[in-house]
Coordinates of C-alpha atoms in Angstrom, one line a residue:
X29 CA 0.0 0.0 0.0
X30 CA 2.8 2.4 1.0
X31 CA 4.7 1.5 -2.1
X32 CA 1.7 2.1 -4.2
X33 CA 1.2 5.6 -2.8
X34 CA 4.9 6.4 -3.5
X35 CA 4.5 5.1 -7.0
X36 CA 1.4 7.2 -7.7
X37 CA 3.2 10.3 -6.4
X38 CA 6.2 9.6 -8.5
X39 CA 4.0 9.1 -11.6
X40 CA 2.3 12.5 -11.0
X41 CA 5.6 14.3 -10.5
X42 CA 7.0 12.7 -13.7
X43 CA 3.8 13.6 -15.5
X44 CA 4.1 17.3 -14.3
X45 CA 7.7 17.6 -15.3
X46 CA 7.2 17.7 -19.1
X47 CA 4.5 20.2 -18.6
X48 CA 6.7 22.4 -16.4
X49 CA 9.6 22.2 -18.8
X50 CA 7.3 23.0 -21.7
X51 CA 6.0 26.1 -19.9
X52 CA 9.6 27.2 -19.1
X53 CA 10.6 26.6 -22.7
X54 CA 7.6 28.6 -24.0
X55 CA 8.4 31.4 -21.6
X56 CA 12.0 31.6 -22.6
X57 CA 11.1 31.4 -26.2
X58 CA 8.6 34.2 -25.8
X59 CA 11.1 36.4 -23.9
X60 CA 13.6 35.8 -26.7
X61 CA 11.1 36.7 -29.4
X62 CA 10.1 39.8 -27.4
X63 CA 13.7 40.7 -26.9
X64 CA 14.5 40.4 -30.6
X65 CA 11.4 42.3 -31.5
X66 CA 12.3 45.1 -29.0
X67 CA 15.9 45.2 -30.4
X68 CA 14.5 45.3 -33.9
X69 CA 12.1 48.1 -33.0
X70 CA 14.9 50.1 -31.3
X71 CA 17.1 49.8 -34.3
X72 CA 14.3 50.8 -36.7
X73 CA 13.3 53.7 -34.4
X74 CA 16.9 55.1 -34.1
X75 CA 17.5 54.5 -37.8
X76 CA 14.3 56.3 -38.9
X77 CA 15.2 59.2 -36.6
X78 CA 18.0 60.3 -38.9
X79 CA 17.2 62.9 -41.5
X80 CA 19.6 63.3 -44.5
X81 CA 20.5 65.5 -47.4
X82 CA 22.1 64.3 -50.6
X83 CA 24.9 66.9 -50.7
X84 CA 27.1 65.0 -53.1
X85 CA 24.4 64.9 -55.8
X86 CA 23.5 68.5 -55.3
X87 CA 27.0 69.8 -55.6
X88 CA 28.3 67.5 -58.2
X89 CA 32.0 67.5 -59.2
X90 CA 32.7 71.2 -58.8
X91 CA 34.3 70.7 -55.4
X92 CA 37.8 70.5 -53.8
X93 CA 39.6 67.2 -54.3
X94 CA 39.3 64.5 -51.7
X95 CA 42.1 63.9 -49.2
X96 CA 45.1 62.0 -50.5
X97 CA 45.1 58.5 -49.0
X98 CA 48.0 57.7 -46.6
X99 CA 50.2 54.6 -47.3
X100 CA 48.4 51.3 -46.9
X101 CA 48.7 49.8 -43.4
X102 CA 50.9 46.8 -42.8
X103 CA 49.5 43.4 -43.7
X104 CA 50.4 42.2 -40.2
X105 CA 48.0 44.7 -38.7
X106 CA 45.0 42.9 -37.2
X107 CA 42.5 45.7 -37.7
X108 CA 43.5 47.9 -40.6
X109 CA 43.0 51.6 -39.9
X110 CA 41.4 53.9 -42.5
X111 CA 43.9 55.4 -44.9
X112 CA 42.2 58.7 -45.6
X113 CA 41.7 61.7 -43.3
X114 CA 38.1 62.9 -42.8
X115 CA 36.8 66.4 -42.8
X116 CA 33.3 66.8 -41.3
X117 CA 31.3 70.0 -41.2
X118 CA 29.4 70.1 -37.9
X119 CA 26.6 72.7 -37.6
X120 CA 24.6 73.6 -34.6
X121 CA 21.3 74.9 -36.0
X122 CA 19.3 77.5 -34.2
X123 CA 16.1 76.2 -35.8
X124 CA 13.0 77.3 -33.9
X125 CA 10.8 74.7 -35.6
X126 CA 8.9 72.5 -33.1
X127 CA 7.8 73.3 -29.6
X128 CA 11.0 72.0 -28.0
X129 CA 13.2 74.2 -30.1
X130 CA 11.0 77.2 -29.6
X131 CA 11.1 76.7 -25.8
X132 CA 14.9 76.5 -25.8
X133 CA 15.6 79.1 -28.4
X134 CA 12.6 81.4 -28.6
X135 CA 12.3 83.8 -31.4
X136 CA 10.7 83.3 -34.8
X137 CA 9.4 79.8 -35.6
X138 CA 10.4 80.1 -39.2
X139 CA 13.8 79.7 -40.7
X140 CA 17.1 78.8 -39.2
X141 CA 20.7 79.8 -39.1
X142 CA 24.0 77.9 -38.4
X143 CA 24.5 79.2 -34.9
X144 CA 27.7 77.1 -34.6
X145 CA 30.0 75.9 -37.3
X146 CA 33.0 73.6 -36.8
X147 CA 35.2 71.8 -39.3
X148 CA 36.3 68.5 -37.6
X149 CA 39.5 67.1 -39.2
X150 CA 40.3 63.5 -38.2
X151 CA 43.7 62.2 -39.2
X152 CA 44.0 59.0 -41.4
X153 CA 45.0 56.9 -38.4
X154 CA 42.0 58.2 -36.3
X155 CA 44.4 59.0 -33.5
X156 CA 44.2 62.8 -33.5
X157 CA 41.6 65.4 -34.5
X158 CA 41.5 69.2 -35.0
X159 CA 38.2 71.1 -34.5
X160 CA 38.2 74.5 -36.3
X161 CA 35.5 76.9 -35.4
X162 CA 34.3 79.4 -38.0
X163 CA 32.9 82.6 -36.5
X164 CA 29.4 83.1 -37.8
X165 CA 30.0 86.8 -38.1
X166 CA 32.7 86.3 -40.7
X167 CA 32.2 88.2 -43.9
X168 CA 32.6 85.9 -46.9
X169 CA 31.8 85.6 -50.6
X170 CA 28.8 83.3 -50.5
X171 CA 28.8 81.3 -53.8
X172 CA 25.9 80.5 -55.9
X173 CA 24.1 77.4 -54.4
X174 CA 21.6 75.0 -55.9
X175 CA 18.2 75.0 -54.4
X176 CA 16.1 71.9 -53.8
X177 CA 13.1 73.7 -55.4
X178 CA 15.2 74.3 -58.6
X179 CA 17.4 77.2 -59.7
X180 CA 20.1 78.6 -57.5
X181 CA 21.0 81.5 -55.2
X182 CA 23.0 84.4 -56.4
X183 CA 26.6 85.0 -55.5
X184 CA 26.8 87.4 -52.5
X185 CA 29.9 89.4 -51.6
X186 CA 30.6 90.5 -48.1
X187 CA 27.8 88.2 -46.7
X188 CA 27.8 86.9 -43.2
X189 CA 28.9 83.3 -43.1
X190 CA 25.8 82.0 -41.3
X191 CA 23.5 83.3 -44.0
X192 CA 24.6 80.5 -46.2
X193 CA 22.4 78.0 -44.2
X194 CA 19.6 80.5 -44.2
X195 CA 19.4 80.9 -47.9
X196 CA 20.3 77.4 -49.1
X197 CA 20.3 75.0 -46.2
X198 CA 23.0 72.3 -45.6
X199 CA 24.0 72.3 -49.3
X200 CA 24.8 75.9 -49.3
X201 CA 26.5 75.7 -45.9
X202 CA 28.8 73.0 -47.3
X203 CA 29.5 74.8 -50.5
X204 CA 30.4 78.0 -48.7
X205 CA 32.8 76.3 -46.3
X206 CA 34.5 74.5 -49.2
X207 CA 34.7 77.8 -51.1
X208 CA 36.4 79.7 -48.3
X209 CA 38.7 76.8 -47.2
X210 CA 39.3 74.8 -50.4
X211 CA 38.9 71.7 -48.2
X212 CA 36.6 68.9 -49.2
X213 CA 33.9 68.2 -46.6
X214 CA 33.5 64.4 -46.6
X215 CA 30.5 64.5 -44.3
X216 CA 27.9 66.8 -42.9
X217 CA 26.3 66.6 -39.4
X218 CA 23.7 69.0 -38.0
X219 CA 22.1 69.0 -34.6
X220 CA 19.5 71.4 -33.4
X221 CA 18.8 73.1 -30.0
X222 CA 16.6 70.3 -28.5
X223 CA 18.9 67.5 -29.7
X224 CA 22.0 69.1 -28.0
X225 CA 20.1 69.6 -24.7
X226 CA 18.8 66.0 -24.8
X227 CA 22.2 64.6 -25.5
X228 CA 23.7 66.4 -22.4
X229 CA 20.8 65.3 -20.2
X230 CA 21.1 61.7 -21.5
X231 CA 24.8 61.7 -20.5
X232 CA 23.9 62.9 -17.0
X233 CA 25.0 66.5 -17.6
X234 CA 28.4 68.0 -18.3
X235 CA 31.0 69.6 -16.1
X236 CA 32.6 72.9 -17.4
X237 CA 34.9 75.4 -15.8
X238 CA 34.3 79.1 -16.7
X239 CA 37.1 81.7 -16.3
X240 CA 34.8 84.6 -15.6
X241 CA 31.3 85.4 -14.4
X242 CA 28.6 85.0 -17.0
X243 CA 25.5 87.2 -16.8
X244 CA 23.6 87.0 -20.0
X245 CA 19.9 87.9 -20.0
X246 CA 19.6 86.9 -23.7
X247 CA 20.6 83.3 -23.1
X248 CA 19.2 83.3 -19.5
X249 CA 22.5 82.1 -18.1
X250 CA 23.9 83.4 -14.9
X251 CA 27.0 81.7 -13.6
X252 CA 29.9 82.6 -11.3
X253 CA 33.4 81.9 -12.4
X254 CA 34.3 78.4 -11.5
X255 CA 33.4 74.7 -12.1
X256 CA 29.8 73.9 -12.8
X257 CA 27.8 70.7 -13.6
X258 CA 25.3 71.8 -16.2
X259 CA 22.1 70.1 -17.4
X260 CA 21.1 70.2 -21.1
X261 CA 19.3 73.6 -21.0
X262 CA 22.2 75.2 -19.1
X263 CA 24.8 73.7 -21.5
X264 CA 22.8 75.0 -24.5
X265 CA 22.6 78.5 -22.9
X266 CA 26.4 78.4 -22.4
X267 CA 26.9 77.4 -26.1
X268 CA 24.8 80.4 -27.1
X269 CA 26.1 83.0 -24.6
X270 CA 28.0 85.9 -26.1
X271 CA 26.7 89.1 -24.5
X272 CA 27.6 88.2 -20.9
X273 CA 31.3 87.6 -21.5
X274 CA 34.3 89.4 -22.8
X275 CA 33.6 92.0 -25.4
X276 CA 30.2 90.4 -26.3
X277 CA 31.5 89.2 -29.7
X278 CA 31.1 85.8 -31.3
X279 CA 34.7 85.0 -30.5
X280 CA 34.0 84.8 -26.8
X281 CA 31.1 82.4 -27.5
X282 CA 33.3 80.2 -29.6
X283 CA 35.7 79.9 -26.6
X284 CA 32.8 78.6 -24.5
X285 CA 31.7 76.2 -27.3
X286 CA 35.1 74.7 -27.5
X287 CA 35.2 74.2 -23.7
X288 CA 31.9 72.4 -24.1
X289 CA 33.2 70.2 -26.9
X290 CA 36.1 69.1 -24.8
X291 CA 33.9 68.5 -21.7
X292 CA 31.4 66.5 -23.7
X293 CA 34.2 64.3 -25.1
X294 CA 35.5 63.7 -21.6
X295 CA 32.0 62.9 -20.3
X296 CA 31.4 60.4 -23.1
X297 CA 34.7 58.7 -22.6
X298 CA 34.1 58.4 -18.8
X299 CA 30.6 57.0 -19.2
X300 CA 30.7 53.3 -20.0
X301 CA 27.5 53.2 -22.1
X302 CA 27.8 49.5 -22.9
X303 CA 27.1 48.6 -19.3
X304 CA 23.8 50.4 -19.3
X305 CA 21.6 49.5 -22.3
X306 CA 19.0 52.0 -21.1
X307 CA 21.5 54.9 -21.0
X308 CA 23.0 53.8 -24.3
X309 CA 19.6 53.9 -25.9
X310 CA 18.8 57.2 -24.3
X311 CA 22.0 58.8 -25.7
X312 CA 21.4 57.2 -29.2
X313 CA 17.8 58.4 -29.3
X314 CA 18.9 61.9 -28.2
X315 CA 21.6 62.1 -30.9
X316 CA 19.6 60.6 -33.8
X317 CA 16.3 62.3 -32.9
X318 CA 17.6 65.8 -33.9
X319 CA 20.3 64.8 -36.4
X320 CA 20.6 65.7 -40.1
X321 CA 23.5 64.2 -42.0
X322 CA 24.7 63.7 -45.6
X323 CA 23.6 60.4 -47.2
X324 CA 27.0 58.9 -46.3
X325 CA 26.1 58.9 -42.6
X326 CA 22.3 58.5 -42.7
X327 CA 22.0 55.1 -41.2
X328 CA 22.7 53.8 -37.7
X329 CA 25.1 51.3 -39.2
X330 CA 27.2 54.0 -40.9
X331 CA 27.2 56.2 -37.7
X332 CA 28.2 53.2 -35.6
X333 CA 31.0 52.4 -38.1
X334 CA 32.3 56.0 -37.8
X335 CA 32.1 55.8 -34.0
X336 CA 33.9 52.4 -33.9
X337 CA 36.8 53.9 -36.0
X338 CA 37.1 56.7 -33.4
X339 CA 37.1 54.6 -30.3
X340 CA 40.8 55.1 -29.7
X341 CA 40.5 58.9 -29.9
X342 CA 40.6 60.5 -26.4
X343 CA 39.7 64.0 -25.4
X344 CA 43.4 64.9 -25.0
X345 CA 43.9 64.0 -28.7
X346 CA 41.4 66.6 -29.9
X347 CA 42.8 70.1 -30.5
X348 CA 40.3 73.1 -30.8
X349 CA 41.2 76.2 -32.7
X350 CA 39.4 79.2 -34.3
X351 CA 39.9 80.3 -37.8
X352 CA 42.2 83.3 -37.6
X353 CA 40.2 86.5 -38.1
X354 CA 40.6 90.3 -37.9
X355 CA 38.0 93.0 -37.5
X356 CA 36.4 93.9 -40.9
X357 CA 37.2 97.4 -42.1
X358 CA 33.7 97.9 -43.3
X359 CA 32.0 97.0 -40.0
X360 CA 33.5 96.8 -36.5
X361 CA 30.9 94.2 -35.5
X362 CA 32.1 91.8 -38.3
X363 CA 35.3 89.9 -38.9
X364 CA 37.2 88.7 -42.0
X365 CA 39.7 85.9 -42.4
X366 CA 43.2 86.9 -41.4
X367 CA 45.7 86.1 -44.1
X368 CA 48.0 84.2 -44.6
X369 CA 47.3 82.5 -41.3
X370 CA 43.8 81.3 -42.3
X371 CA 44.9 79.8 -45.5
X372 CA 47.8 78.1 -43.8
X373 CA 45.5 76.5 -41.3
X374 CA 43.2 75.2 -44.0
X375 CA 46.2 73.9 -46.0
X376 CA 47.2 71.8 -43.0
X377 CA 43.8 70.0 -43.2
X378 CA 44.0 69.0 -46.8

């Protein structure tokens, strides 16, 4: 009798085991499917965030030559490095389109200008980089630029540099930079107000040291000299500040922007995003959500490939400079390229 009861209990346990294993298997399979689906959705979402402009087709062949390739790497090298330097035009757009940008920037909701312009030169080995800021108040000869609607803009002499974006968008911004530098822009990256603020917030803020008090009612930024940990809105205000520092010119603002670039690079390098998928996604969503690129960088795969090639580049390997300028004879509030220093700088990037 006792043995019979034991046998019956054993049979019931054996009978339940396949059902339990089946349930566990189905649960794991479901989790795997949901995980794959979530990963697939995340990739699709981030990829679809990116907007692009076909600059190469718009500008055609009437452009500076591409960088000369460096000697091919040794065959014994495990991961061959790129053999060509890269020049990337990075613009910070003051677009007021959308509620978020209007809240951060104010002003007219129509149109946009290139509030920040930097040419990022990355050497062939991806071990050093030079970031050259172009003052937006620089007077230049703005070339004729093709328009997406057909036709083209007229050549303009003594035009402010940042008007190129206003009249012809990214295509005209690239053509104007290539015209004044004779340096081929291999890629174009633009990020707007809200995107910059979101990126800083996603990284947990950014720490910046200011050399003087900042009291700017226009950018709504008030900081004492010293070290500050800024959130996205404050970092954006710092990038836009000009009236509360120095002589109130664009050159003072560029100095703050270059501090921010260095601080952001240090923040990114000190944040191990791979250990926090949620933070990694947040940063990726912030970047791609407000990004416009050329068609050579308009996919998550291409952006990740560029990022992978730069993983050995530390903040200390990045040099920030400003295009040499002098006050314009025609207008004390404007500047022009200082020669031959400006030409020599651009020559070093070809």
